[in-house]
PDB file of C-alpha atoms in Angstrom:
ATOM      1  CA  MET P   1     183.783-192.304 175.543  1.00  0.00           C
ATOM      2  CA  ASP P   2     182.020-189.572 173.637  1.00  0.00           C
ATOM      3  CA  ILE P   3     183.803-185.825 173.813  1.00  0.00           C
ATOM      4  CA  SER P   4     181.763-183.000 173.085  1.00  0.00           C
ATOM      5  CA  LEU P   5     183.079-179.358 172.727  1.00  0.00           C
ATOM      6  CA  LYS P   6     180.311-178.028 170.941  1.00  0.00           C
ATOM      7  CA  GLY P   7     179.780-174.224 171.588  1.00  0.00           C
ATOM      8  CA  LYS P   8     183.324-174.134 172.949  1.00  0.00           C
ATOM      9  CA  LYS P   9     185.969-171.522 171.055  1.00  0.00           C
ATOM     10  CA  ALA P  10     189.774-172.762 170.844  1.00  0.00           C
ATOM     11  CA  LEU P  11     192.877-170.905 169.747  1.00  0.00           C
ATOM     12  CA  VAL P  12     195.579-173.069 168.769  1.00  0.00           C
ATOM     13  CA  GLY P  13     199.238-171.849 168.116  1.00  0.00           C
ATOM     14  CA  GLY P  14     201.567-173.341 165.244  1.00  0.00           C
ATOM     15  CA  SER P  15     198.557-174.905 163.417  1.00  0.00           C
ATOM     16  CA  SER P  16     199.607-174.983 159.866  1.00  0.00           C
ATOM     17  CA  GLY P  17     201.165-178.368 160.143  1.00  0.00           C
ATOM     18  CA  GLY P  18     202.448-181.243 162.240  1.00  0.00           C
ATOM     19  CA  ILE P  19     201.035-181.345 166.066  1.00  0.00           C
ATOM     20  CA  GLY P  20     199.350-178.044 165.890  1.00  0.00           C
ATOM     21  CA  LYS P  21     197.104-178.692 162.749  1.00  0.00           C
ATOM     22  CA  ALA P  22     196.610-182.225 164.066  1.00  0.00           C
ATOM     23  CA  ILE P  23     194.997-180.555 167.371  1.00  0.00           C
ATOM     24  CA  ALA P  24     193.190-178.052 165.565  1.00  0.00           C
ATOM     25  CA  ARG P  25     191.414-180.710 163.527  1.00  0.00           C
ATOM     26  CA  GLN P  26     190.594-182.975 166.281  1.00  0.00           C
ATOM     27  CA  LEU P  27     189.114-180.246 168.547  1.00  0.00           C
ATOM     28  CA  ALA P  28     187.032-179.078 165.471  1.00  0.00           C
ATOM     29  CA  GLU P  29     185.908-182.856 164.866  1.00  0.00           C
ATOM     30  CA  SER P  30     184.919-182.606 168.561  1.00  0.00           C
ATOM     31  CA  GLY P  31     182.677-179.375 167.898  1.00  0.00           C
ATOM     32  CA  ALA P  32     184.791-176.615 168.795  1.00  0.00           C
ATOM     33  CA  SER P  33     185.270-173.352 166.766  1.00  0.00           C
ATOM     34  CA  VAL P  34     188.888-173.066 166.164  1.00  0.00           C
ATOM     35  CA  THR P  35     191.102-170.268 165.197  1.00  0.00           C
ATOM     36  CA  LEU P  36     194.276-170.896 163.696  1.00  0.00           C
ATOM     37  CA  MET P  37     197.769-169.399 164.301  1.00  0.00           C
ATOM     38  CA  SER P  38     200.958-169.723 162.402  1.00  0.00           C
ATOM     39  CA  ARG P  39     203.028-167.794 159.919  1.00  0.00           C
ATOM     40  CA  SER P  40     201.594-169.586 156.651  1.00  0.00           C
ATOM     41  CA  LYS P  41     198.293-167.961 155.762  1.00  0.00           C
ATOM     42  CA  ASP P  42     197.637-170.171 152.716  1.00  0.00           C
ATOM     43  CA  LYS P  43     198.120-173.267 154.714  1.00  0.00           C
ATOM     44  CA  MET P  44     195.824-172.073 157.463  1.00  0.00           C
ATOM     45  CA  ILE P  45     193.235-171.242 154.485  1.00  0.00           C
ATOM     46  CA  SER P  46     193.613-174.663 153.150  1.00  0.00           C
ATOM     47  CA  ILE P  47     193.096-176.406 156.648  1.00  0.00           C
ATOM     48  CA  ILE P  48     190.109-174.398 157.496  1.00  0.00           C
ATOM     49  CA  GLU P  49     188.323-175.327 154.232  1.00  0.00           C
ATOM     50  CA  ASN P  50     188.728-178.934 155.350  1.00  0.00           C
ATOM     51  CA  LEU P  51     187.352-178.414 159.154  1.00  0.00           C
ATOM     52  CA  PRO P  52     184.079-179.641 159.920  1.00  0.00           C
ATOM     53  CA  THR P  53     181.170-177.242 160.320  1.00  0.00           C
ATOM     54  CA  ASN P  54     178.436-179.656 160.798  1.00  0.00           C
ATOM     55  CA  LEU P  55     177.830-178.576 164.399  1.00  0.00           C
ATOM     56  CA  GLY P  56     177.735-174.826 163.774  1.00  0.00           C
ATOM     57  CA  GLN P  57     181.273-174.096 164.184  1.00  0.00           C
ATOM     58  CA  GLU P  58     183.138-170.617 162.580  1.00  0.00           C
ATOM     59  CA  HIS P  59     186.619-171.156 161.969  1.00  0.00           C
ATOM     60  CA  GLN P  60     188.955-168.660 161.410  1.00  0.00           C
ATOM     61  CA  TYR P  61     193.052-167.789 161.251  1.00  0.00           C
ATOM     62  CA  LEU P  62     195.590-165.408 162.805  1.00  0.00           C
ATOM     63  CA  VAL P  63     198.727-164.692 160.876  1.00  0.00           C
ATOM     64  CA  VAL P  64     201.585-164.376 163.186  1.00  0.00           C
ATOM     65  CA  ASP P  65     205.176-164.954 163.804  1.00  0.00           C
ATOM     66  CA  PHE P  66     206.112-165.989 167.298  1.00  0.00           C
ATOM     67  CA  LYS P  67     209.830-165.079 166.796  1.00  0.00           C
ATOM     68  CA  ASP P  68     208.629-161.147 166.266  1.00  0.00           C
ATOM     69  CA  TYR P  69     207.374-160.696 169.837  1.00  0.00           C
ATOM     70  CA  GLN P  70     206.773-157.129 169.443  1.00  0.00           C
ATOM     71  CA  ALA P  71     204.746-157.605 166.490  1.00  0.00           C
ATOM     72  CA  TYR P  72     202.844-160.623 167.738  1.00  0.00           C
ATOM     73  CA  LYS P  73     202.090-158.658 171.100  1.00  0.00           C
ATOM     74  CA  VAL P  74     199.905-156.280 168.713  1.00  0.00           C
ATOM     75  CA  ILE P  75     198.128-158.815 167.017  1.00  0.00           C
ATOM     76  CA  ILE P  76     197.283-161.016 169.766  1.00  0.00           C
ATOM     77  CA  ARG P  77     196.085-158.214 171.948  1.00  0.00           C
ATOM     78  CA  ASN P  78     193.855-156.804 169.021  1.00  0.00           C
ATOM     79  CA  TYR P  79     192.326-160.454 168.427  1.00  0.00           C
ATOM     80  CA  PHE P  80     191.615-160.708 171.981  1.00  0.00           C
ATOM     81  CA  LYS P  81     189.821-157.077 171.844  1.00  0.00           C
ATOM     82  CA  LYS P  82     186.921-158.931 169.616  1.00  0.00           C
ATOM     83  CA  ASN P  83     187.114-162.511 170.703  1.00  0.00           C
ATOM     84  CA  THR P  84     187.088-164.593 173.768  1.00  0.00           C
ATOM     85  CA  ILE P  85     188.044-168.225 173.780  1.00  0.00           C
ATOM     86  CA  ASP P  86     187.462-171.130 176.124  1.00  0.00           C
ATOM     87  CA  ILE P  87     190.308-173.516 175.049  1.00  0.00           C
ATOM     88  CA  LEU P  88     193.981-172.185 174.581  1.00  0.00           C
ATOM     89  CA  ILE P  89     196.597-174.451 173.106  1.00  0.00           C
ATOM     90  CA  ASN P  90     199.997-172.657 173.709  1.00  0.00           C
ATOM     91  CA  ASN P  91     201.997-174.039 170.970  1.00  0.00           C
ATOM     92  CA  THR P  92     204.906-172.232 169.128  1.00  0.00           C
ATOM     93  CA  GLN P  93     207.533-173.254 166.625  1.00  0.00           C
ATOM     94  CA  GLY P  94     210.966-174.312 168.226  1.00  0.00           C
ATOM     95  CA  PRO P  95     214.316-172.237 168.556  1.00  0.00           C
ATOM     96  CA  GLU P  96     217.492-173.313 166.707  1.00  0.00           C
ATOM     97  CA  ALA P  97     218.984-176.403 167.586  1.00  0.00           C
ATOM     98  CA  GLY P  98     222.354-176.560 169.202  1.00  0.00           C
ATOM     99  CA  GLY P  99     224.597-177.218 172.308  1.00  0.00           C
ATOM    100  CA  ALA P 100     224.833-174.920 175.250  1.00  0.00           C
ATOM    101  CA  LEU P 101     228.208-174.237 173.969  1.00  0.00           C
ATOM    102  CA  GLU P 102     227.025-173.267 170.683  1.00  0.00           C
ATOM    103  CA  LYS P 103     224.429-170.458 172.138  1.00  0.00           C
ATOM    104  CA  ASN P 104     224.906-167.158 173.772  1.00  0.00           C
ATOM    105  CA  VAL P 105     223.010-164.898 176.061  1.00  0.00           C
ATOM    106  CA  ASP P 106     221.352-163.177 172.970  1.00  0.00           C
ATOM    107  CA  ASP P 107     219.917-166.753 171.712  1.00  0.00           C
ATOM    108  CA  TYR P 108     218.686-167.568 175.004  1.00  0.00           C
ATOM    109  CA  GLN P 109     216.515-163.909 175.006  1.00  0.00           C
ATOM    110  CA  THR P 110     215.370-164.688 171.786  1.00  0.00           C
ATOM    111  CA  ALA P 111     214.079-168.345 172.941  1.00  0.00           C
ATOM    112  CA  PHE P 112     212.808-166.705 175.878  1.00  0.00           C
ATOM    113  CA  ASP P 113     210.670-164.223 173.832  1.00  0.00           C
ATOM    114  CA  LEU P 114     209.389-167.061 171.542  1.00  0.00           C
ATOM    115  CA  LEU P 115     208.711-170.211 174.096  1.00  0.00           C
ATOM    116  CA  PHE P 116     208.077-168.059 177.362  1.00  0.00           C
ATOM    117  CA  LYS P 117     206.686-164.377 176.752  1.00  0.00           C
ATOM    118  CA  SER P 118     204.327-165.521 173.806  1.00  0.00           C
ATOM    119  CA  VAL P 119     202.821-168.024 176.196  1.00  0.00           C
ATOM    120  CA  VAL P 120     202.326-165.987 179.168  1.00  0.00           C
ATOM    121  CA  LEU P 121     200.980-163.011 177.078  1.00  0.00           C
ATOM    122  CA  THR P 122     198.294-165.125 175.192  1.00  0.00           C
ATOM    123  CA  THR P 123     197.245-166.902 178.554  1.00  0.00           C
ATOM    124  CA  GLU P 124     196.918-163.583 180.209  1.00  0.00           C
ATOM    125  CA  PHE P 125     194.632-162.249 177.464  1.00  0.00           C
ATOM    126  CA  ALA P 126     192.664-165.617 177.493  1.00  0.00           C
ATOM    127  CA  LEU P 127     192.046-165.904 181.137  1.00  0.00           C
ATOM    128  CA  LYS P 128     190.063-162.770 181.527  1.00  0.00           C
ATOM    129  CA  HIS P 129     187.033-164.453 179.741  1.00  0.00           C
ATOM    130  CA  MET P 130     187.565-167.878 181.354  1.00  0.00           C
ATOM    131  CA  ARG P 131     187.702-166.614 184.775  1.00  0.00           C
ATOM    132  CA  GLN P 132     184.467-164.684 183.930  1.00  0.00           C
ATOM    133  CA  GLN P 133     182.730-167.517 182.863  1.00  0.00           C
ATOM    134  CA  GLY P 134     184.048-170.029 185.414  1.00  0.00           C
ATOM    135  CA  TRP P 135     185.474-172.731 182.856  1.00  0.00           C
ATOM    136  CA  GLY P 136     188.534-172.772 180.797  1.00  0.00           C
ATOM    137  CA  ARG P 137     191.371-175.091 179.632  1.00  0.00           C
ATOM    138  CA  ILE P 138     194.895-174.325 178.974  1.00  0.00           C
ATOM    139  CA  VAL P 139     197.222-176.838 177.273  1.00  0.00           C
ATOM    140  CA  ASN P 140     201.101-175.928 176.730  1.00  0.00           C
ATOM    141  CA  VAL P 141     202.661-178.021 174.398  1.00  0.00           C
ATOM    142  CA  ALA P 142     206.073-178.854 175.891  1.00  0.00           C
ATOM    143  CA  SER P 143     208.778-181.258 175.741  1.00  0.00           C
ATOM    144  CA  ILE P 144     210.081-184.374 177.301  1.00  0.00           C
ATOM    145  CA  SER P 145     213.504-182.889 177.143  1.00  0.00           C
ATOM    146  CA  VAL P 146     212.572-180.929 180.269  1.00  0.00           C
ATOM    147  CA  LYS P 147     212.605-184.363 182.341  1.00  0.00           C
ATOM    148  CA  GLU P 148     215.534-185.391 180.465  1.00  0.00           C
ATOM    149  CA  PRO P 149     217.334-182.693 178.374  1.00  0.00           C
ATOM    150  CA  LEU P 150     218.697-183.509 175.046  1.00  0.00           C
ATOM    151  CA  ASN P 151     222.112-181.818 174.436  1.00  0.00           C
ATOM    152  CA  TYR P 152     221.676-180.679 171.048  1.00  0.00           C
ATOM    153  CA  LEU P 153     218.221-178.799 172.414  1.00  0.00           C
ATOM    154  CA  ALA P 154     219.871-176.227 174.726  1.00  0.00           C
ATOM    155  CA  LEU P 155     217.343-173.625 174.187  1.00  0.00           C
ATOM    156  CA  SER P 156     214.361-175.735 174.211  1.00  0.00           C
ATOM    157  CA  ASN P 157     215.308-177.491 177.301  1.00  0.00           C
ATOM    158  CA  SER P 158     215.970-174.413 179.387  1.00  0.00           C
ATOM    159  CA  ILE P 159     212.863-172.325 178.276  1.00  0.00           C
ATOM    160  CA  ARG P 160     210.395-175.268 178.296  1.00  0.00           C
ATOM    161  CA  ALA P 161     211.471-175.995 181.567  1.00  0.00           C
ATOM    162  CA  ALA P 162     210.591-172.511 182.509  1.00  0.00           C
ATOM    163  CA  VAL P 163     207.046-172.879 180.877  1.00  0.00           C
ATOM    164  CA  VAL P 164     206.000-175.932 182.764  1.00  0.00           C
ATOM    165  CA  THR P 165     207.215-174.478 186.158  1.00  0.00           C
ATOM    166  CA  TRP P 166     204.923-171.147 185.471  1.00  0.00           C
ATOM    167  CA  ALA P 167     202.211-173.514 184.517  1.00  0.00           C
ATOM    168  CA  LYS P 168     202.320-175.375 187.811  1.00  0.00           C
ATOM    169  CA  SER P 169     201.985-172.140 189.671  1.00  0.00           C
ATOM    170  CA  LEU P 170     199.274-170.812 187.376  1.00  0.00           C
ATOM    171  CA  SER P 171     197.090-174.202 187.753  1.00  0.00           C
ATOM    172  CA  ILE P 172     196.849-173.561 191.634  1.00  0.00           C
ATOM    173  CA  ASP P 173     195.929-169.969 191.137  1.00  0.00           C
ATOM    174  CA  VAL P 174     192.988-170.444 188.905  1.00  0.00           C
ATOM    175  CA  ALA P 175     191.980-173.982 189.932  1.00  0.00           C
ATOM    176  CA  GLN P 176     188.895-172.452 191.720  1.00  0.00           C
ATOM    177  CA  ASP P 177     187.847-170.685 188.795  1.00  0.00           C
ATOM    178  CA  GLY P 178     187.150-173.930 186.970  1.00  0.00           C
ATOM    179  CA  ILE P 179     190.279-173.580 184.817  1.00  0.00           C
ATOM    180  CA  THR P 180     192.936-176.343 184.245  1.00  0.00           C
ATOM    181  CA  VAL P 181     196.190-176.075 183.475  1.00  0.00           C
ATOM    182  CA  ASN P 182     198.246-178.963 181.709  1.00  0.00           C
ATOM    183  CA  ASN P 183     201.522-179.655 180.095  1.00  0.00           C
ATOM    184  CA  VAL P 184     201.872-182.194 177.340  1.00  0.00           C
ATOM    185  CA  LEU P 185     205.592-183.385 177.154  1.00  0.00           C
ATOM    186  CA  THR P 186     206.317-184.445 173.545  1.00  0.00           C
ATOM    187  CA  GLY P 187     208.398-187.238 172.669  1.00  0.00           C
ATOM    188  CA  TYR P 188     209.280-188.017 169.186  1.00  0.00           C
ATOM    189  CA  PHE P 189     206.326-187.301 166.538  1.00  0.00           C
ATOM    190  CA  ASP P 190     206.306-187.555 162.893  1.00  0.00           C
ATOM    191  CA  THR P 191     206.561-183.773 161.869  1.00  0.00           C
ATOM    192  CA  GLU P 192     208.373-181.232 159.436  1.00  0.00           C
ATOM    193  CA  ARG P 193     210.084-180.223 163.099  1.00  0.00           C
ATOM    194  CA  ILE P 194     211.655-183.716 163.643  1.00  0.00           C
ATOM    195  CA  ALA P 195     212.661-184.145 159.896  1.00  0.00           C
ATOM    196  CA  GLN P 196     214.662-180.623 160.152  1.00  0.00           C
ATOM    197  CA  LEU P 197     216.210-181.657 163.330  1.00  0.00           C
ATOM    198  CA  ASN P 198     216.880-185.353 162.176  1.00  0.00           C
ATOM    199  CA  ALA P 199     218.565-183.570 158.995  1.00  0.00           C
ATOM    200  CA  LYS P 200     220.971-181.384 161.082  1.00  0.00           C
ATOM    201  CA  LYS P 201     222.136-184.073 163.272  1.00  0.00           C
ATOM    202  CA  ALA P 202     222.651-186.245 160.379  1.00  0.00           C
ATOM    203  CA  GLU P 203     225.004-183.742 158.799  1.00  0.00           C
ATOM    204  CA  LYS P 204     226.937-183.196 162.252  1.00  0.00           C
ATOM    205  CA  LEU P 205     227.373-187.200 162.654  1.00  0.00           C
ATOM    206  CA  GLY P 206     228.081-187.588 158.973  1.00  0.00           C
ATOM    207  CA  VAL P 207     225.272-190.115 158.570  1.00  0.00           C
ATOM    208  CA  THR P 208     222.106-190.150 156.507  1.00  0.00           C
ATOM    209  CA  ALA P 209     218.823-188.832 157.813  1.00  0.00           C
ATOM    210  CA  SER P 210     216.990-191.834 157.338  1.00  0.00           C
ATOM    211  CA  GLU P 211     219.877-193.624 159.579  1.00  0.00           C
ATOM    212  CA  VAL P 212     219.010-191.304 162.355  1.00  0.00           C
ATOM    213  CA  ARG P 213     215.429-191.654 161.870  1.00  0.00           C
ATOM    214  CA  SER P 214     215.996-195.321 162.377  1.00  0.00           C
ATOM    215  CA  ILE P 215     218.135-194.979 165.678  1.00  0.00           C
ATOM    216  CA  MET P 216     215.554-193.024 166.930  1.00  0.00           C
ATOM    217  CA  GLU P 217     212.588-195.430 166.346  1.00  0.00           C
ATOM    218  CA  ASN P 218     214.985-198.016 168.043  1.00  0.00           C
ATOM    219  CA  ASN P 219     215.210-196.213 170.960  1.00  0.00           C
ATOM    220  CA  VAL P 220     211.413-195.683 171.569  1.00  0.00           C
ATOM    221  CA  PRO P 221     209.958-198.932 173.446  1.00  0.00           C
ATOM    222  CA  THR P 222     207.058-198.870 170.879  1.00  0.00           C
ATOM    223  CA  LYS P 223     209.572-199.032 167.857  1.00  0.00           C
ATOM    224  CA  ARG P 224     208.058-196.319 166.008  1.00  0.00           C
ATOM    225  CA  ILE P 225     207.536-192.438 166.046  1.00  0.00           C
ATOM    226  CA  GLY P 226     204.013-191.064 166.972  1.00  0.00           C
ATOM    227  CA  LYS P 227     201.456-190.074 164.825  1.00  0.00           C
ATOM    228  CA  PRO P 228     200.298-186.472 165.111  1.00  0.00           C
ATOM    229  CA  GLU P 229     196.483-187.427 165.730  1.00  0.00           C
ATOM    230  CA  GLU P 230     197.666-189.620 168.460  1.00  0.00           C
ATOM    231  CA  TYR P 231     198.758-186.429 170.205  1.00  0.00           C
ATOM    232  CA  ALA P 232     195.552-184.551 169.381  1.00  0.00           C
ATOM    233  CA  TYR P 233     193.489-187.068 171.234  1.00  0.00           C
ATOM    234  CA  LEU P 234     195.360-186.662 174.131  1.00  0.00           C
ATOM    235  CA  VAL P 235     194.756-182.754 173.794  1.00  0.00           C
ATOM    236  CA  THR P 236     191.461-182.943 173.080  1.00  0.00           C
ATOM    237  CA  PHE P 237     190.429-185.067 176.244  1.00  0.00           C
ATOM    238  CA  LEU P 238     192.462-182.431 178.363  1.00  0.00           C
ATOM    239  CA  ALA P 239     190.385-179.895 176.976  1.00  0.00           C
ATOM    240  CA  SER P 240     186.989-181.340 177.671  1.00  0.00           C
ATOM    241  CA  GLU P 241     184.973-181.460 180.671  1.00  0.00           C
ATOM    242  CA  LYS P 242     185.921-185.298 180.753  1.00  0.00           C
ATOM    243  CA  ALA P 243     189.457-183.791 182.266  1.00  0.00           C
ATOM    244  CA  ALA P 244     188.047-181.561 184.800  1.00  0.00           C
ATOM    245  CA  TYR P 245     189.989-182.921 187.678  1.00  0.00           C
ATOM    246  CA  ILE P 246     193.305-182.989 185.748  1.00  0.00           C
ATOM    247  CA  THR P 247     195.410-179.807 186.178  1.00  0.00           C
ATOM    248  CA  GLY P 248     199.106-178.878 187.131  1.00  0.00           C
ATOM    249  CA  THR P 249     200.271-182.122 185.460  1.00  0.00           C
ATOM    250  CA  ASN P 250     203.272-182.740 182.962  1.00  0.00           C
ATOM    251  CA  ILE P 251     201.785-185.565 180.770  1.00  0.00           C
ATOM    252  CA  PRO P 252     204.567-187.413 178.498  1.00  0.00           C
ATOM    253  CA  ILE P 253     203.355-188.971 175.486  1.00  0.00           C
ATOM    254  CA  ASP P 254     206.446-190.613 173.719  1.00  0.00           C
ATOM    255  CA  GLY P 255     205.985-194.228 173.376  1.00  0.00           C
ATOM    256  CA  GLY P 256     207.606-195.112 176.609  1.00  0.00           C
ATOM    257  CA  LEU P 257     210.674-193.142 175.792  1.00  0.00           C
ATOM    258  CA  LEU P 258     211.311-191.391 179.213  1.00  0.00           C
ATOM    259  CA  LYS P 259     213.266-193.498 181.574  1.00  0.00           C
ATOM    260  CA  SER P 260     212.459-191.224 184.721  1.00  0.00           C
ATOM    261  CA  MET P 261     209.227-191.490 186.641  1.00  0.00           C
TER     262      MET P 261
END
């Protein structure tokens, strides 16, 4: 199956590394012009230099810090004054790890700004053009923890659950406009984020990070952690015309890790 995104413009959050970087690359390889978003200007410049342009793509970057919502609001508003997009990949860095008893109400407010308000705001700006043209793709990078909460990720569990239920409501409202809205529930992928979480868990348990990773791999039915490019294949499909009848879904990509239906 050939997936062509030629002529489409995509905005990809958290795209200086890990899953976001892999998504940006695969979208570009399928023909899309991509705007990267992250805190790391140097990394984004390096990535853009290696993105394909053989189909006439023009790539750019946007330096943002999703943790600073007020500053992000100004930057993203200014971006949409000059740009329109067809594909929006809502992806931010995760909040600090920790259990429910370790977090207070201010921590939840910070996580809400990071994971929820930034997603809703960006989507609001993107939707204007999508609705006018009668076509759009919105993919939210979420987590399997919205179905089976991980007790060391209390903030992520809570706020990402809000994102996926909001997305379901939105998908119904914009379906007649030719816009799809889907959530990808992320399992274990070989990224800097998973390495950081493993290091923190290892310190807490008094074991090595490699031991934590080994346990993690053994818990996955496929006995391995996913590759970011495997994630990107799914997102690119959801961003294409081929997935026009898929909307309002929560799609796990986890090597079979989720035990629930």
